[in-house]
GROMACS .gro file of C-alpha atoms in nm:
model
  203
    1MET     CA    1  11.247  11.806  25.313
    2ALA     CA    2  11.068  12.150  25.330
    3THR     CA    3  10.817  12.058  25.057
    4SER     CA    4  10.734  11.735  25.222
    5ARG     CA    5  10.680  11.909  25.546
    6ALA     CA    6  10.465  12.150  25.385
    7GLY     CA    7  10.262  11.892  25.197
    8ARG     CA    8  10.188  11.708  25.538
    9ILE     CA    9  10.093  12.033  25.685
   10LEU     CA   10   9.840  12.112  25.380
   11GLY     CA   11   9.740  11.754  25.427
   12ARG     CA   12   9.638  11.842  25.808
   13LEU     CA   13   9.453  12.165  25.713
   14GLU     CA   14   9.256  11.990  25.419
   15SER     CA   15   9.164  11.683  25.633
   16GLY     CA   16   8.797  11.598  25.716
   17LYS     CA   17   8.867  11.625  26.077
   18ASN     CA   18   8.990  11.987  26.058
   19LEU     CA   19   8.741  12.091  25.828
   20ALA     CA   20   8.448  11.961  26.049
   21GLY     CA   21   8.623  12.112  26.353
   22SER     CA   22   8.671  12.447  26.174
   23ALA     CA   23   8.320  12.443  26.071
   24CYS     CA   24   8.189  12.397  26.438
   25GLY     CA   25   8.442  12.665  26.530
   26VAL     CA   26   8.299  12.898  26.314
   27ALA     CA   27   7.952  12.828  26.447
   28GLY     CA   28   8.107  12.879  26.819
   29VAL     CA   29   8.245  13.239  26.691
   30GLY     CA   30   7.891  13.320  26.570
   31LEU     CA   31   7.730  13.196  26.914
   32ALA     CA   32   8.003  13.411  27.097
   33LEU     CA   33   7.909  13.713  26.892
   34ALA     CA   34   7.545  13.648  26.996
   35GLY     CA   35   7.649  13.649  27.339
   36VAL     CA   36   7.634  13.288  27.424
   37GLY     CA   37   7.919  13.200  27.648
   38GLY     CA   38   8.009  13.539  27.768
   39ALA     CA   39   8.374  13.575  27.853
   40TYR     CA   40   8.397  13.222  27.824
   41TRP     CA   41   8.347  13.249  27.451
   42PRO     CA   42   8.689  13.100  27.360
   43VAL     CA   43   8.631  12.785  27.565
   44VAL     CA   44   8.313  12.739  27.370
   45VAL     CA   45   8.481  12.810  27.042
   46ALA     CA   46   8.756  12.551  27.126
   47GLY     CA   47   8.523  12.290  27.248
   48LEU     CA   48   8.308  12.317  26.971
   49TYR     CA   49   8.602  12.260  26.726
   50ALA     CA   50   8.728  11.964  26.905
   51ALA     CA   51   8.365  11.814  26.913
   52GLY     CA   52   8.373  11.859  26.531
   53ALA     CA   53   8.714  11.709  26.495
   54LEU     CA   54   8.604  11.412  26.692
   55ILE     CA   55   8.257  11.338  26.521
   56ALA     CA   56   8.402  11.359  26.169
   57PRO     CA   57   8.478  11.018  26.025
   58PRO     CA   58   8.864  10.911  26.010
   59GLU     CA   59   9.068  10.977  25.707
   60ARG     CA   60   9.089  10.662  25.460
   61VAL     CA   61   9.382  10.556  25.320
   62PRO     CA   62   9.305  10.370  25.004
   63PRO     CA   63   9.449  10.038  24.970
   64PRO     CA   64   9.725  10.014  24.685
   65PRO     CA   65   9.584   9.863  24.364
   66PHE     CA   66   9.689   9.510  24.280
   67ASP     CA   67   9.671   9.372  23.921
   68PRO     CA   68   9.637   9.002  23.955
   69ARG     CA   69   9.768   8.954  23.590
   70GLU     CA   70  10.086   9.071  23.740
   71GLU     CA   71  10.103   8.774  23.960
   72LEU     CA   72  10.019   8.547  23.678
   73GLY     CA   73  10.321   8.702  23.475
   74VAL     CA   74  10.559   8.593  23.773
   75LEU     CA   75  10.406   8.297  23.827
   76ARG     CA   76  10.455   8.199  23.450
   77GLU     CA   77  10.835   8.269  23.482
   78ASP     CA   78  10.852   8.052  23.783
   79PHE     CA   79  10.672   7.785  23.604
   80ALA     CA   80  10.915   7.803  23.311
   81ARG     CA   81  11.202   7.750  23.565
   82LEU     CA   82  11.032   7.447  23.713
   83ARG     CA   83  10.998   7.308  23.369
   84GLU     CA   84  11.365   7.368  23.315
   85TYR     CA   85  11.468   7.208  23.630
   86LEU     CA   86  11.231   6.886  23.566
   87THR     CA   87  11.424   6.845  23.243
   88GLU     CA   88  11.745   6.766  23.426
   89VAL     CA   89  11.578   6.507  23.688
   90GLU     CA   90  11.550   6.135  23.633
   91LEU     CA   91  11.193   6.017  23.682
   92PRO     CA   92  11.032   5.663  23.653
   93ALA     CA   93  10.816   5.613  23.363
   94GLY     CA   94  10.488   5.604  23.569
   95ALA     CA   95  10.569   5.928  23.767
   96GLY     CA   96  10.706   6.099  23.438
   97ALA     CA   97  10.364   6.050  23.247
   98GLY     CA   98  10.179   6.174  23.580
   99LEU     CA   99  10.383   6.489  23.590
  100ALA     CA  100  10.376   6.542  23.219
  101GLY     CA  101  10.000   6.538  23.242
  102LEU     CA  102  10.020   6.793  23.554
  103LEU     CA  103  10.253   7.015  23.387
  104GLU     CA  104   9.998   7.027  23.097
  105SER     CA  105   9.719   7.129  23.317
  106TYR     CA  106   9.923   7.411  23.465
  107GLY     CA  107  10.027   7.543  23.119
  108ALA     CA  108   9.689   7.561  22.998
  109LEU     CA  109   9.564   7.746  23.286
  110LEU     CA  110   9.881   7.987  23.274
  111GLU     CA  111   9.890   8.057  22.885
  112PRO     CA  112   9.817   8.405  22.813
  113GLY     CA  113   9.463   8.459  22.702
  114TRP     CA  114   9.097   8.441  22.796
  115VAL     CA  115   9.171   8.128  23.028
  116ALA     CA  116   9.432   8.300  23.252
  117ASP     CA  117   9.189   8.620  23.253
  118VAL     CA  118   8.922   8.392  23.427
  119LEU     CA  119   9.197   8.247  23.641
  120ALA     CA  120   9.314   8.567  23.744
  121THR     CA  121   8.962   8.645  23.885
  122GLU     CA  122   8.972   8.380  24.134
  123PRO     CA  123   9.237   8.424  24.405
  124GLU     CA  124   9.185   8.070  24.544
  125ALA     CA  125   9.255   7.932  24.206
  126VAL     CA  126   9.560   8.136  24.168
  127HIS     CA  127   9.701   8.007  24.506
  128ALA     CA  128   9.615   7.657  24.447
  129VAL     CA  129   9.810   7.672  24.101
  130SER     CA  130  10.086   7.899  24.258
  131ARG     CA  131  10.135   7.639  24.546
  132GLY     CA  132  10.171   7.341  24.314
  133VAL     CA  133  10.416   7.501  24.072
  134ARG     CA  134  10.631   7.683  24.351
  135GLN     CA  135  10.600   7.432  24.647
  136ASP     CA  136  10.433   7.114  24.585
  137VAL     CA  137  10.615   6.968  24.255
  138PRO     CA  138  10.931   7.078  24.344
  139GLU     CA  139  10.911   6.917  24.690
  140CYS     CA  140  10.752   6.595  24.542
  141VAL     CA  141  11.046   6.569  24.306
  142ASP     CA  142  11.333   6.651  24.560
  143ALA     CA  143  11.193   6.415  24.809
  144TYR     CA  144  11.171   6.144  24.558
  145GLN     CA  145  11.513   6.199  24.451
  146ARG     CA  146  11.660   6.215  24.817
  147THR     CA  147  11.442   5.897  24.927
  148ARG     CA  148  11.572   5.689  24.628
  149TRP     CA  149  11.933   5.754  24.749
  150TRP     CA  150  11.871   5.644  25.087
  151ASN     CA  151  11.660   5.365  24.980
  152ARG     CA  152  11.958   5.229  24.760
  153MET     CA  153  12.168   5.229  25.068
  154ALA     CA  154  11.921   5.064  25.295
  155PRO     CA  155  11.680   4.869  25.072
  156GLY     CA  156  11.339   4.796  25.227
  157GLY     CA  157  11.041   4.972  25.314
  158GLU     CA  158  10.804   5.171  25.076
  159SER     CA  159  10.877   5.241  24.752
  160PRO     CA  160  10.990   5.600  24.668
  161GLU     CA  161  10.840   5.552  24.326
  162GLN     CA  162  10.509   5.474  24.441
  163HIS     CA  163  10.495   5.766  24.703
  164LEU     CA  164  10.595   6.023  24.411
  165GLU     CA  165  10.289   5.848  24.181
  166ARG     CA  166  10.068   5.905  24.472
  167GLN     CA  167  10.154   6.253  24.508
  168LEU     CA  168  10.121   6.340  24.154
  169VAL     CA  169   9.777   6.185  24.146
  170VAL     CA  170   9.676   6.394  24.424
  171LEU     CA  171   9.833   6.728  24.272
  172ARG     CA  172   9.661   6.625  23.929
  173GLU     CA  173   9.319   6.589  24.093
  174GLU     CA  174   9.357   6.925  24.273
  175ALA     CA  175   9.468   7.079  23.925
  176ASP     CA  176   9.147   6.914  23.765
  177SER     CA  177   8.916   7.068  24.064
  178VAL     CA  178   9.050   7.411  23.975
  179THR     CA  179   8.960   7.390  23.609
  180ALA     CA  180   8.620   7.247  23.698
  181GLY     CA  181   8.575   7.555  23.933
  182LEU     CA  182   8.670   7.786  23.649
  183HIS     CA  183   8.450   7.590  23.430
  184GLU     CA  184   8.164   7.657  23.660
  185VAL     CA  185   8.266   8.031  23.692
  186GLU     CA  186   8.217   8.059  23.307
  187ALA     CA  187   7.872   7.838  23.311
  188ARG     CA  188   7.762   8.085  23.601
  189ARG     CA  189   7.842   8.387  23.381
  190GLN     CA  190   7.657   8.214  23.078
  191GLN     CA  191   7.331   8.136  23.272
  192THR     CA  192   7.336   8.497  23.437
  193HIS     CA  193   7.328   8.626  23.073
  194THR     CA  194   7.037   8.379  22.962
  195ALA     CA  195   6.857   8.491  23.256
  196TYR     CA  196   6.923   8.870  23.174
  197LEU     CA  197   6.801   8.830  22.822
  198GLU     CA  198   6.494   8.613  22.895
  199GLU     CA  199   6.380   8.877  23.147
  200ARG     CA  200   6.457   9.155  22.915
  201GLY     CA  201   6.269   8.979  22.656
  202ARG     CA  202   5.943   8.968  22.898
  203SER     CA  203   5.952   9.350  22.992
   0.00000   0.00000   0.00000
């Protein structure tokens, strides 16, 4: 407790505002010694200290460092749990094939290596894959199972199988869009390097 309090006091003494105020206060003492301010020199010194503290920039607290690769590590664990869950679910043939293709896309993006390293640099792409793995696919499958039961109890209406297949098509298109976006990132990187080499060759 005492060490923590001493650290806070030391931190205030070393703060930019205190240092700027102290510098202005020292200037105020110099002015007082030169005869400026007369009997009111303490007020001059205090005022200059306060002015220096006010004009000093506020202390900046640096944000905590986040490693996007750690997020991908957690996402891989969730993806493994999703695949385990899906092995216990009975799905229609058409939806099963579509789901297999979607999971293959997610797995290729999350596989440790340079592809995942590129993915980690694109927060929006990570968010899209995370949403698909943690929310969209489980919700699609669970909603299908629930609706299929109600449909058996009260036949009629739209087929739960068709809805599931349509949902998986949309998710596959989104995964393909993420892949295309990462491809574009790599293409831009290659083009930038080509331009750099050509410019270097001309100089």
